[in-house]
Coordinates of C-alpha atoms and ligand atoms in Angstrom, one line a residue:
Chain A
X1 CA 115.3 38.9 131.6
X2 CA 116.5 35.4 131.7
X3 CA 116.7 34.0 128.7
X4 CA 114.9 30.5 128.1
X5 CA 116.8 27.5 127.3
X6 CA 117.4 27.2 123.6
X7 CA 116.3 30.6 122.6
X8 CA 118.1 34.0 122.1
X9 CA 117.0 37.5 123.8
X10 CA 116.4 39.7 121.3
X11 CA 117.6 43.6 122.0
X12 CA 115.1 46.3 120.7
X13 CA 116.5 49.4 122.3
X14 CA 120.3 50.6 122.8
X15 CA 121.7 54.0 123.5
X16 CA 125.1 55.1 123.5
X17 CA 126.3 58.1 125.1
X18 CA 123.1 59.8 124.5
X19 CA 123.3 63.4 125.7
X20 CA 120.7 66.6 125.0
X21 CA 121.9 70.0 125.6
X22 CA 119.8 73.1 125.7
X23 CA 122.1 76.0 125.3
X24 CA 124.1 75.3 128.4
X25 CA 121.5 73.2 130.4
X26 CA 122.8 69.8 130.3
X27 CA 119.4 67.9 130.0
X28 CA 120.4 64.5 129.4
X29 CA 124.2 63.2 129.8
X30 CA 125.8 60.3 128.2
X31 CA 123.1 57.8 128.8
X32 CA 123.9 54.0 127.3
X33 CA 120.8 51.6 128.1
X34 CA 119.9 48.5 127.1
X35 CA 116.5 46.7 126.5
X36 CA 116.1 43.4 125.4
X37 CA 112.2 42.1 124.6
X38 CA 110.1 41.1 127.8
X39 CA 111.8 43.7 129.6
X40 CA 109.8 46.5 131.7
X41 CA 111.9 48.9 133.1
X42 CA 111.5 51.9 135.1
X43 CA 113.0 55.1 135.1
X44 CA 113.0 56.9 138.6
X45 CA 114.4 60.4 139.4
X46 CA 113.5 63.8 140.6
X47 CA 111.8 66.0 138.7
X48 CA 113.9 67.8 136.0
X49 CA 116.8 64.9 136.0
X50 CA 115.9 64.6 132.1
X51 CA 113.6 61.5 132.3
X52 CA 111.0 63.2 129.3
X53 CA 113.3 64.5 127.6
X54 CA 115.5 61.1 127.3
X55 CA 112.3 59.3 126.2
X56 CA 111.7 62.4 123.4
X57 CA 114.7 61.7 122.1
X58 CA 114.5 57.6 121.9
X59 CA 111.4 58.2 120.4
X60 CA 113.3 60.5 117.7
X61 CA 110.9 64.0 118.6
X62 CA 114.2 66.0 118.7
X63 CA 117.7 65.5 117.7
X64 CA 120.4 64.1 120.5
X65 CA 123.5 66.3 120.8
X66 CA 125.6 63.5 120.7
X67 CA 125.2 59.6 120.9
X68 CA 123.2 57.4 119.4
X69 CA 120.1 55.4 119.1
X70 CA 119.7 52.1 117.5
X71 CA 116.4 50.2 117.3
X72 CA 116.0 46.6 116.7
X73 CA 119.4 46.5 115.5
X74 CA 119.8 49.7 113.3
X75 CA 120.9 53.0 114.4
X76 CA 118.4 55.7 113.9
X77 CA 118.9 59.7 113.3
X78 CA 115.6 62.2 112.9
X79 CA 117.3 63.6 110.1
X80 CA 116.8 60.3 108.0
X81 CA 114.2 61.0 105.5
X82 CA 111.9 57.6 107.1
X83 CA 112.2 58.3 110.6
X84 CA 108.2 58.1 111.0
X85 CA 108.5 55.0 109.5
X86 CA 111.2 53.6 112.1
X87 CA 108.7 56.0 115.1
X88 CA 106.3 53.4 113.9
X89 CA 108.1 50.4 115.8
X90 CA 107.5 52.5 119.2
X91 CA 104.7 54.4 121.0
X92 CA 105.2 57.0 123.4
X93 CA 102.7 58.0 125.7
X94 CA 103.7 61.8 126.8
X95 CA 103.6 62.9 130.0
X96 CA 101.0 65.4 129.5
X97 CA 97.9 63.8 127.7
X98 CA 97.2 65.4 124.5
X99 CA 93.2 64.8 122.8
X100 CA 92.7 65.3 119.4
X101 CA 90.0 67.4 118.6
X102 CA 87.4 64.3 117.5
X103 CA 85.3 61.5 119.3
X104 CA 87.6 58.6 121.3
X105 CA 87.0 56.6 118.9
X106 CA 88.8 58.2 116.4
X107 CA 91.4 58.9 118.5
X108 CA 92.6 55.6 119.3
X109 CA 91.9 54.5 115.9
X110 CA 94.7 57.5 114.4
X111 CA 97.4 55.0 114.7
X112 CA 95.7 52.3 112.6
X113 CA 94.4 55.0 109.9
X114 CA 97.8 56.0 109.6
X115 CA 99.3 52.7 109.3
X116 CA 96.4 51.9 106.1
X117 CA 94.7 49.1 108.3
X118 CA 91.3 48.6 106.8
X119 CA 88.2 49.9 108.2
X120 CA 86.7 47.0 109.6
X121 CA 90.1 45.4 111.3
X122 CA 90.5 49.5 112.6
X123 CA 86.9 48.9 114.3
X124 CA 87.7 45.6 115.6
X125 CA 90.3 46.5 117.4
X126 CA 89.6 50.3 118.6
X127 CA 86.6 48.3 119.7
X128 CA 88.2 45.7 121.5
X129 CA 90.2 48.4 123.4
X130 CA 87.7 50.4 124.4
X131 CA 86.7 47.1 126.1
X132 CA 89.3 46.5 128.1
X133 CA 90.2 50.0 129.1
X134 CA 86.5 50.7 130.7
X135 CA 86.5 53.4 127.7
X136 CA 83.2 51.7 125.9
X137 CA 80.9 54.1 126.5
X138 CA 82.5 57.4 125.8
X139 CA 83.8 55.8 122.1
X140 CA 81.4 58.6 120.4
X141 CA 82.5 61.9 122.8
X142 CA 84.5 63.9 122.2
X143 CA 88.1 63.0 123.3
X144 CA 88.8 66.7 124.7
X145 CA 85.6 66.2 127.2
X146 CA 86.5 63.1 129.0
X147 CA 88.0 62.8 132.7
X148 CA 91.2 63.3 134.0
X149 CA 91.3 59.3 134.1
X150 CA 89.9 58.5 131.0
X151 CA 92.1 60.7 129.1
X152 CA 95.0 59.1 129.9
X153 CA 93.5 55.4 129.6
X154 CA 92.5 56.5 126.2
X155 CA 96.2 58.0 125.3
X156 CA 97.3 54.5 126.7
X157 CA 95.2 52.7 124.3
X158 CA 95.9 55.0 121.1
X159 CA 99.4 54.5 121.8
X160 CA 99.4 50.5 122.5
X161 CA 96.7 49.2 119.8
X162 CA 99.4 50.0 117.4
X163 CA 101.3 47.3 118.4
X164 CA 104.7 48.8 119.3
X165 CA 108.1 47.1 119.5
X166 CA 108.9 49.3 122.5
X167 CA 106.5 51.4 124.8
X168 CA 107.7 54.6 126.4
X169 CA 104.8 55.1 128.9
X170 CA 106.0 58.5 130.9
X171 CA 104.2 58.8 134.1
X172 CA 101.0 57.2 132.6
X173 CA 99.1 56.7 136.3
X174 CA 100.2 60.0 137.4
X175 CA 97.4 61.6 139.5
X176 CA 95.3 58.2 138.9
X177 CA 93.0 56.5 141.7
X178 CA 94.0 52.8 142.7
X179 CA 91.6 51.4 140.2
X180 CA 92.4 53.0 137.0
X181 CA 96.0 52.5 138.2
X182 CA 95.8 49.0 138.4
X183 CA 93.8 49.3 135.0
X184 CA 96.7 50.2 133.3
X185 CA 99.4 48.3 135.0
X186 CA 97.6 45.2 134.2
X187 CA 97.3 46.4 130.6
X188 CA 101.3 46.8 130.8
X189 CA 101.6 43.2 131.5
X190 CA 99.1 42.2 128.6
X191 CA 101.2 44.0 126.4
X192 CA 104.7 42.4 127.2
X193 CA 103.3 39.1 127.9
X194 CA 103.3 38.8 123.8
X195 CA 107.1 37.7 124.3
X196 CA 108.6 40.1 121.4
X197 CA 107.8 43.6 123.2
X198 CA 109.5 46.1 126.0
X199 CA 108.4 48.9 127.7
X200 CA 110.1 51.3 129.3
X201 CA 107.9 53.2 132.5
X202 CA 109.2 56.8 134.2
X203 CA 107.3 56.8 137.4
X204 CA 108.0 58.7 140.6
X205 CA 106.2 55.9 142.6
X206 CA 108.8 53.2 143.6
X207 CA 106.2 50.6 144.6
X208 CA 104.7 50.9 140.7
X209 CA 108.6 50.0 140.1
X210 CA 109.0 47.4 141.8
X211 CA 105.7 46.2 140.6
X212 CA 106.2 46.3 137.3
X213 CA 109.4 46.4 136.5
X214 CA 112.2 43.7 136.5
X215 CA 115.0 46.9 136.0
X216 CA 115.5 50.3 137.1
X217 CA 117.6 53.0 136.4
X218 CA 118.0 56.2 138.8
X219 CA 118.3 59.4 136.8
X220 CA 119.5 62.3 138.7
X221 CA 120.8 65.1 136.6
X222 CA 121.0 64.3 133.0
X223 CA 123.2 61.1 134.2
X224 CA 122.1 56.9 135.3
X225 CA 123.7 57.1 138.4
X226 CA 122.3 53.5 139.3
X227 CA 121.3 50.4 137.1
X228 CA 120.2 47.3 138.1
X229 CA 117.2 45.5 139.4
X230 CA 114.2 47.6 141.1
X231 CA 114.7 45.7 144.1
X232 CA 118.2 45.9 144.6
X233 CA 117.9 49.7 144.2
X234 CA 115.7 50.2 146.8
X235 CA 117.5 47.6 149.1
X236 CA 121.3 47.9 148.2
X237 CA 121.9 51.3 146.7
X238 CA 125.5 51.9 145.9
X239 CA 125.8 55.7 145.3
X240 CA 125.0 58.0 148.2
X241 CA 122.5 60.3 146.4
X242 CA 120.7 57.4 145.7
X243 CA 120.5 56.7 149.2
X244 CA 119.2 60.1 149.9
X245 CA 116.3 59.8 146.8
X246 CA 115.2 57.0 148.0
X247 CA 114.8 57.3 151.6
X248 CA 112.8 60.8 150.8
X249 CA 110.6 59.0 148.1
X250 CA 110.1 56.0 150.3
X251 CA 108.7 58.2 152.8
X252 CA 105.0 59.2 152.0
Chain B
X1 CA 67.2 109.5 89.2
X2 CA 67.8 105.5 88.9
X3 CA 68.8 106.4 84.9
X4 CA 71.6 108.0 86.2
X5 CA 73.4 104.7 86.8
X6 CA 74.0 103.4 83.2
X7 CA 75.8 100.4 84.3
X8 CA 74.9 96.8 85.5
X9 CA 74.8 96.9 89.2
X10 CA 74.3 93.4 89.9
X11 CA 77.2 93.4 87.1
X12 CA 79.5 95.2 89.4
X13 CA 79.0 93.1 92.8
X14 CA 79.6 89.9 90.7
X15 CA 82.7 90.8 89.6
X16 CA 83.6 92.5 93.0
X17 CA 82.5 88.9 94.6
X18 CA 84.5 86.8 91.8
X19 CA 87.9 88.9 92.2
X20 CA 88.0 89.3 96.1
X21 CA 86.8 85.6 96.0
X22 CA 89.6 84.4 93.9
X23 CA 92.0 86.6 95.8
X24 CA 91.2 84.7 98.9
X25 CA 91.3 81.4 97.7
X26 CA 94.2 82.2 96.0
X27 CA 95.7 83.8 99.1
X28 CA 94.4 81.1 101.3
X29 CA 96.0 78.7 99.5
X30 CA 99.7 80.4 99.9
X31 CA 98.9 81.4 103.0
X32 CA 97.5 78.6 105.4
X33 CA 100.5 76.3 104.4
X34 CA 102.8 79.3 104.9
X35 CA 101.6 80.4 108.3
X36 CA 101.8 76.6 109.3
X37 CA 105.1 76.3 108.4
X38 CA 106.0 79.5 109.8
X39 CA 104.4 78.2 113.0
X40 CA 105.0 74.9 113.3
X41 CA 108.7 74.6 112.0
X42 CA 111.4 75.7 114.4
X43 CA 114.4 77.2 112.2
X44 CA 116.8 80.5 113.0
X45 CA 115.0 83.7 111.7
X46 CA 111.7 82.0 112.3
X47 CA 110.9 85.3 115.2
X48 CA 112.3 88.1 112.5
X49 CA 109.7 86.1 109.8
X50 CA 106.6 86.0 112.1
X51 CA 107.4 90.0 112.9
X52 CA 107.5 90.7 109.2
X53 CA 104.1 88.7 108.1
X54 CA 102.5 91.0 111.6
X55 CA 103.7 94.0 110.0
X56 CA 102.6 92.9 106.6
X57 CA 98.5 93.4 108.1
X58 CA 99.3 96.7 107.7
X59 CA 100.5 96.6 103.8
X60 CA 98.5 99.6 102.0
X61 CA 96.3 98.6 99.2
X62 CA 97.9 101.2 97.1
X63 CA 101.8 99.4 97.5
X64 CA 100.4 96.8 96.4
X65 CA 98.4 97.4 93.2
X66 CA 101.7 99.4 92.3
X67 CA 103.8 96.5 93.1
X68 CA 101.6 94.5 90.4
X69 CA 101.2 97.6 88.1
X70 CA 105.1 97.7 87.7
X71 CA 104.9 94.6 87.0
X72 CA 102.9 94.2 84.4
X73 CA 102.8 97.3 82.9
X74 CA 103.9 97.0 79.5
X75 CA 107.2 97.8 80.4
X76 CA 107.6 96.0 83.2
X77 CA 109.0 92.0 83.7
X78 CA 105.9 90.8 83.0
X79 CA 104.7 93.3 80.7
X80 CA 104.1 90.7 77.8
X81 CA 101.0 89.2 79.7
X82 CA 99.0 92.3 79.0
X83 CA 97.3 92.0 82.1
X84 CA 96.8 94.9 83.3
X85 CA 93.2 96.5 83.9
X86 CA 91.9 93.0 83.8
X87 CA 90.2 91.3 86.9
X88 CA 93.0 89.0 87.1
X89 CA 95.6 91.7 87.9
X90 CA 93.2 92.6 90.4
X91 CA 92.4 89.1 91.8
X92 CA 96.9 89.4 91.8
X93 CA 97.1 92.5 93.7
X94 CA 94.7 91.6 96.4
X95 CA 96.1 88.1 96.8
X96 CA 99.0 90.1 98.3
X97 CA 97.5 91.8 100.4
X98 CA 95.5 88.4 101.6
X99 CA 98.7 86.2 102.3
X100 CA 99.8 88.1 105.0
X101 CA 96.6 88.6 106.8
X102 CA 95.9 84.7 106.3
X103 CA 99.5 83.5 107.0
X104 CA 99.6 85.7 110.1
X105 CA 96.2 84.4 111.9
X106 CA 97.1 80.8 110.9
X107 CA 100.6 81.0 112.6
X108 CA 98.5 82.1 115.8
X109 CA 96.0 79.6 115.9
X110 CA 98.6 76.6 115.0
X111 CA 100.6 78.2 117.5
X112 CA 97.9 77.7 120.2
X113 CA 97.1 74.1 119.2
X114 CA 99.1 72.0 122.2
X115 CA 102.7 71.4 121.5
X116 CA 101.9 68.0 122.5
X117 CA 99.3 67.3 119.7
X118 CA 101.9 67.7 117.2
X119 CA 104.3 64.8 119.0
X120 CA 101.8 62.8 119.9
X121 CA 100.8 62.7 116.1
X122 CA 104.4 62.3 115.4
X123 CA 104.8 59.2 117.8
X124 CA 102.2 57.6 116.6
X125 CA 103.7 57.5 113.3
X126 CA 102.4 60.3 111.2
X127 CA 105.2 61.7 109.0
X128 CA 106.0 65.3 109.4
X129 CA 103.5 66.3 106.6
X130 CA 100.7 64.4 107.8
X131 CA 101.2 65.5 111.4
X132 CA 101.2 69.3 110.2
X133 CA 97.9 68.8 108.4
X134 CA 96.3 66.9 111.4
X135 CA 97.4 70.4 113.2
X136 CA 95.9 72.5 110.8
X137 CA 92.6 70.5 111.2
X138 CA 92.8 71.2 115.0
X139 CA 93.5 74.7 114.5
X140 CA 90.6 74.8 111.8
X141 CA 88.4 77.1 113.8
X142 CA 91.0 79.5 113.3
X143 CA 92.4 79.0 109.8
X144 CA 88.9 79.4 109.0
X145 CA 88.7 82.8 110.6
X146 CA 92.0 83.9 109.0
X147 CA 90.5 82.9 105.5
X148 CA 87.7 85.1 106.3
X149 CA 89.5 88.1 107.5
X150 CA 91.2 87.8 104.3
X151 CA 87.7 88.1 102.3
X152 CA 86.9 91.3 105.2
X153 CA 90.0 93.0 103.4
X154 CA 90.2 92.1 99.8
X155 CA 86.2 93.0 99.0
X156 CA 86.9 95.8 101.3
X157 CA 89.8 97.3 99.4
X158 CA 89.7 100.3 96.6
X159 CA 93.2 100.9 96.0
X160 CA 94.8 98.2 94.6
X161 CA 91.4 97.1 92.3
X162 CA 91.8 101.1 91.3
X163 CA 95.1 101.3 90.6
X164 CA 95.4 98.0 88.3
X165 CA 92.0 97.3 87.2
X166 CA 91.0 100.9 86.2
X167 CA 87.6 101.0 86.9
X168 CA 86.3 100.2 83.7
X169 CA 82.4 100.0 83.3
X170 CA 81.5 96.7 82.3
X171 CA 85.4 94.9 82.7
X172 CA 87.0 96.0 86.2
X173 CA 84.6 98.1 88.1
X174 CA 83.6 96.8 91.5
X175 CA 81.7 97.6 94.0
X176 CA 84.3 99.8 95.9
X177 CA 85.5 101.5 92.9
X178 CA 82.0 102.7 91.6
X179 CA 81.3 103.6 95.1
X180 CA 84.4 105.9 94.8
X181 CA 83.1 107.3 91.0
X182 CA 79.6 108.1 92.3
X183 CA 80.8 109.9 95.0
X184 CA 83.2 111.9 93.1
X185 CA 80.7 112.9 90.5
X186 CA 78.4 113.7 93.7
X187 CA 76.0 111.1 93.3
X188 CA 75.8 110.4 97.4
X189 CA 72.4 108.4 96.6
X190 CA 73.9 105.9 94.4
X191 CA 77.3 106.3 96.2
X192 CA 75.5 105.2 99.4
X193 CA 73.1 102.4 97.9
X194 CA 76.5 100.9 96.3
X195 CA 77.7 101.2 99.8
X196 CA 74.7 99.2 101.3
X197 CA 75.2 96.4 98.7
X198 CA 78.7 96.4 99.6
X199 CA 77.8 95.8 103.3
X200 CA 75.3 93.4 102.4
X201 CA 77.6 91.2 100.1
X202 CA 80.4 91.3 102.6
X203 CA 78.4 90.9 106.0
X204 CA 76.3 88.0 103.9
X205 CA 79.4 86.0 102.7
X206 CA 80.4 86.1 106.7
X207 CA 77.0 84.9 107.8
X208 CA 76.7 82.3 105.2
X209 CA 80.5 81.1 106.8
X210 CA 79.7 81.1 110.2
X211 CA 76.1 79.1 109.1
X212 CA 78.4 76.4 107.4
X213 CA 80.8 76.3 110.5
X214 CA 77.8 76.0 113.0
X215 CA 76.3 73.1 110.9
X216 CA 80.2 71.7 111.3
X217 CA 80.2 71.8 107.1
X218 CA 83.4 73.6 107.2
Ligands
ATP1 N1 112.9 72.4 125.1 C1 113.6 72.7 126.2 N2 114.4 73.8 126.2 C2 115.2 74.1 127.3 N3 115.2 73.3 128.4 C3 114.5 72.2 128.4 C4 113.7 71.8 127.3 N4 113.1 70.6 127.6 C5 113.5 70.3 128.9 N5 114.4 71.2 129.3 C6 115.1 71.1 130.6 O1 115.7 69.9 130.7 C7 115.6 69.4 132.0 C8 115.0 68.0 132.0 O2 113.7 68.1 131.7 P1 112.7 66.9 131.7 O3 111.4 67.3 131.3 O4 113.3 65.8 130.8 O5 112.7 66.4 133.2 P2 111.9 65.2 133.9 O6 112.9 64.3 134.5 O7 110.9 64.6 132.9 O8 111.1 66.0 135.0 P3 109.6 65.7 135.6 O9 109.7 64.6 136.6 O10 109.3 67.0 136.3 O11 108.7 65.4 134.5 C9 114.8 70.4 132.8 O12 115.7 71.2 133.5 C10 114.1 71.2 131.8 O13 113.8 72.5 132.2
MG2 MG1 108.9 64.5 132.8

């Protein structure tokens, strides 16, 4: 993003060199990134290129092999002893919805709990979620009964209502109709619109890319083999196996 | 031919209910946290230490109440608490033999609860001790049956509460070990009346679980 006149672009997320090994499987290969507030920025690539399992390891859920992490200015390690506190400043929203065992509402209001918000704020706000994510009327069922669709607008609204620095929304619209799609990409844009927040978006659908999101990268392999805008990815792609990707994924 | 029984029956079942209880609060208490951790945690050894709680179901009574009744006998390293033949070595000896059982079917069931509850938890801030305990929760259905498995055995036992209890009329005897006296002295009557309280104590205390559970007060 551009910054405005007079003000400084503050960076919430860097990587250096981050790379994940699993025995010899090279998931994730010296990865550097970074994201500055106001950005959205999508990570495209085919499946098994290590697009989770970069986001599970900005989000601190395992160990990096080697390289680092450093959030709003201060590099981060799961082995240091307040790492939940510092998981606190981001949200990730895995790729395969998990429900706790207890009604939506309580779901989406886990976050809050955790964080010692009081009860009345906590209903305020799960309330005014509910709201805007069409989820109203389920807020007493239980979380593990609801649709396909609502399960994942309600994981999108647990993870957001906590007011993260940084979102890591991985493939939140996957298998979604057009409506609850465009549910949740607006929601996207309510959430960075408050100036001092990122999100970062894997999606195997190029027009949600260019969309939503001013950057992309291209994963392919555990590597970035292409940075830059979403546009010029799709438009001007400088490394031939880009070319290939996105020809194929272009093609529906 | 009721005179024949010169102790306390209703005596005898209290006691068996107050040391299998104990035992299995006592073991539960060990053993949920220690099947979570097992199951939950990912460190090396973690598959040899899961194999060795499995094979631990099959611990006989009788190691264990000698395990205990070396240890407290009066020469043994704990000899000095003069426990033995006291309910509470028996309430020790059948905590043993409860961990296991309760560790084991806990590490199953938080097994079984998604992968992804436990870092979705974690991402939304819950620190690693709160995000085990919002597993266990998940998995309570389950904890809740190992904690009653746990009762099945330790009421069920006669070794262990034999060997370091001692039957005593009016101090250790329970349920099982009276049935075990009556028979020997060829009292099947009693031996099988005992044995019908026994059933009904045990097969109550499971009812009066699965009540609490279906009302969701447990
Ligand atoms: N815990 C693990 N142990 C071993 N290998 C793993 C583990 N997690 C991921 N991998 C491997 O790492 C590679 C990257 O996986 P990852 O889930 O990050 O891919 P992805 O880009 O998200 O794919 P998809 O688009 O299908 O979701 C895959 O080959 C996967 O099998
Ligand atoms: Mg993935």
């Amino acid at each position: 993003m551009v910054a405005r006149e007079g003000t400084t672009v503050n960076e919430i997320l860097r990587t250096e060199g981050l790379t994940k090994e699993y025995g010899k499987k090279v998931a994730v290969s010296d990865v550097s990134i970074s994201v500055n507030e106001g950005d959205v920025i999508g990570i495209m690539g085919p499946s098994g290129s290590g697009k989770s399992t970069f986001f599970r390891l900005i989000n601190m859920l395992e160990p990096p092999t080697k390289g680092t992490v450093v959030l709003d200015g201060k590099e981060i390690s799961t082995s240091d002893s307040d790492v939940h506190m510092t998981r606190r400043k981001m949200a990730l929203v895995l790729q395969k919805p998990a429900a706790m065992n207890r009604s939506v509402f309580n779901n989406i209001a886990f976050g809050l709990q955790l964080r010692g918000i009081e009860d009345e704020e906590v209903e305020r706000r799960v309330t005014d979620y509910l709201g805007r994510l069409g989820l109203a009327e389920s807020k007493e069922r239980n979380a593990r009964s609801l649709s396909g669709g609502e399960m994942q607008r309600m994981c999108f609204a647990r993870s957001v209502i906590v007011e993260p620095k940084l979102i890591l929304l991985d493939e939140f619209t996957a298998n979604l109709d057009p409506q609850n799609i465009s549910i949740l990409e607006n929601a996207v844009r309510d959430f960075v619109k408050r100036g001092d927040a990122a999100a970062m978006i894997i999606t195997h659908n190029p027009f949600q890319a260019k969309r939503l999101c001013d950057r992309s990268v291209l994963m392919m392999d555990g590597e970035f083999i292409e940075q830059g805008e979403t546009s010029k990815i799709f438009s001007s792609p400088s490394d031939e196996r880009t070319k290939a990707f996105v020809s194929g994924e272009m093609v529906f | 031919m009721v005179d024949v029984i010169t102790y306390d029956v209703v005596q005898v079942t209290i006691l068996s209910l107050y040391v299998s209880g104990s035992a299995t609060i006592l073991g539960a208490l060990i053993g949920v946290p220690l099947g979570a951790a097992i199951g939950l945690k990912e460190f090396g050894g973690k598959g040899l230490l899961k194999t060795i709680t499995y094979t631990m179901y099959g611990f006989p009574p009788v190691i264990s109440g000698l395990f205990i009744y070396y240890v407290f006998s009066r020469a043994g390293p704990l000899g000095d608490f003069g426990i033995l033949f006291t309910p509470t070595a028996m309430i020790l000896a059948q905590t043993l033999l409860v961990i296991p059982l309760v560790a084991g079917v806990t590490i199953s069931s938080v097994s079984e609860v998604d992968r992804n509850i436990k870092n979705t938890v974690l991402s939304l801030g819950a620190s690693d001790r709160q995000a085990t305990f919002t597993v266990i929760k998940e998995a309570w259905v389950g904890v809740i049956t190992a904690v009653m498995i746990g009762f099945g055995r330790a009421i069920a036992e006669v070794g262990a509460a034999y060997m370091v209890g001692g039957n005593i009329e009016g101090k250790t005897r329970v349920l099982t070990t009276a049935i075990m006296l009556e028979t020997r002295m060829g009292h099947f009557e009693y031996a099988i009346g005992l044995g019908v309280v026994l059933l009904i104590v045990a097969c109550g205390v499971f009812l009066f679980m699965r009540w609490l559970q279906e009302r969701e007060l447990l």
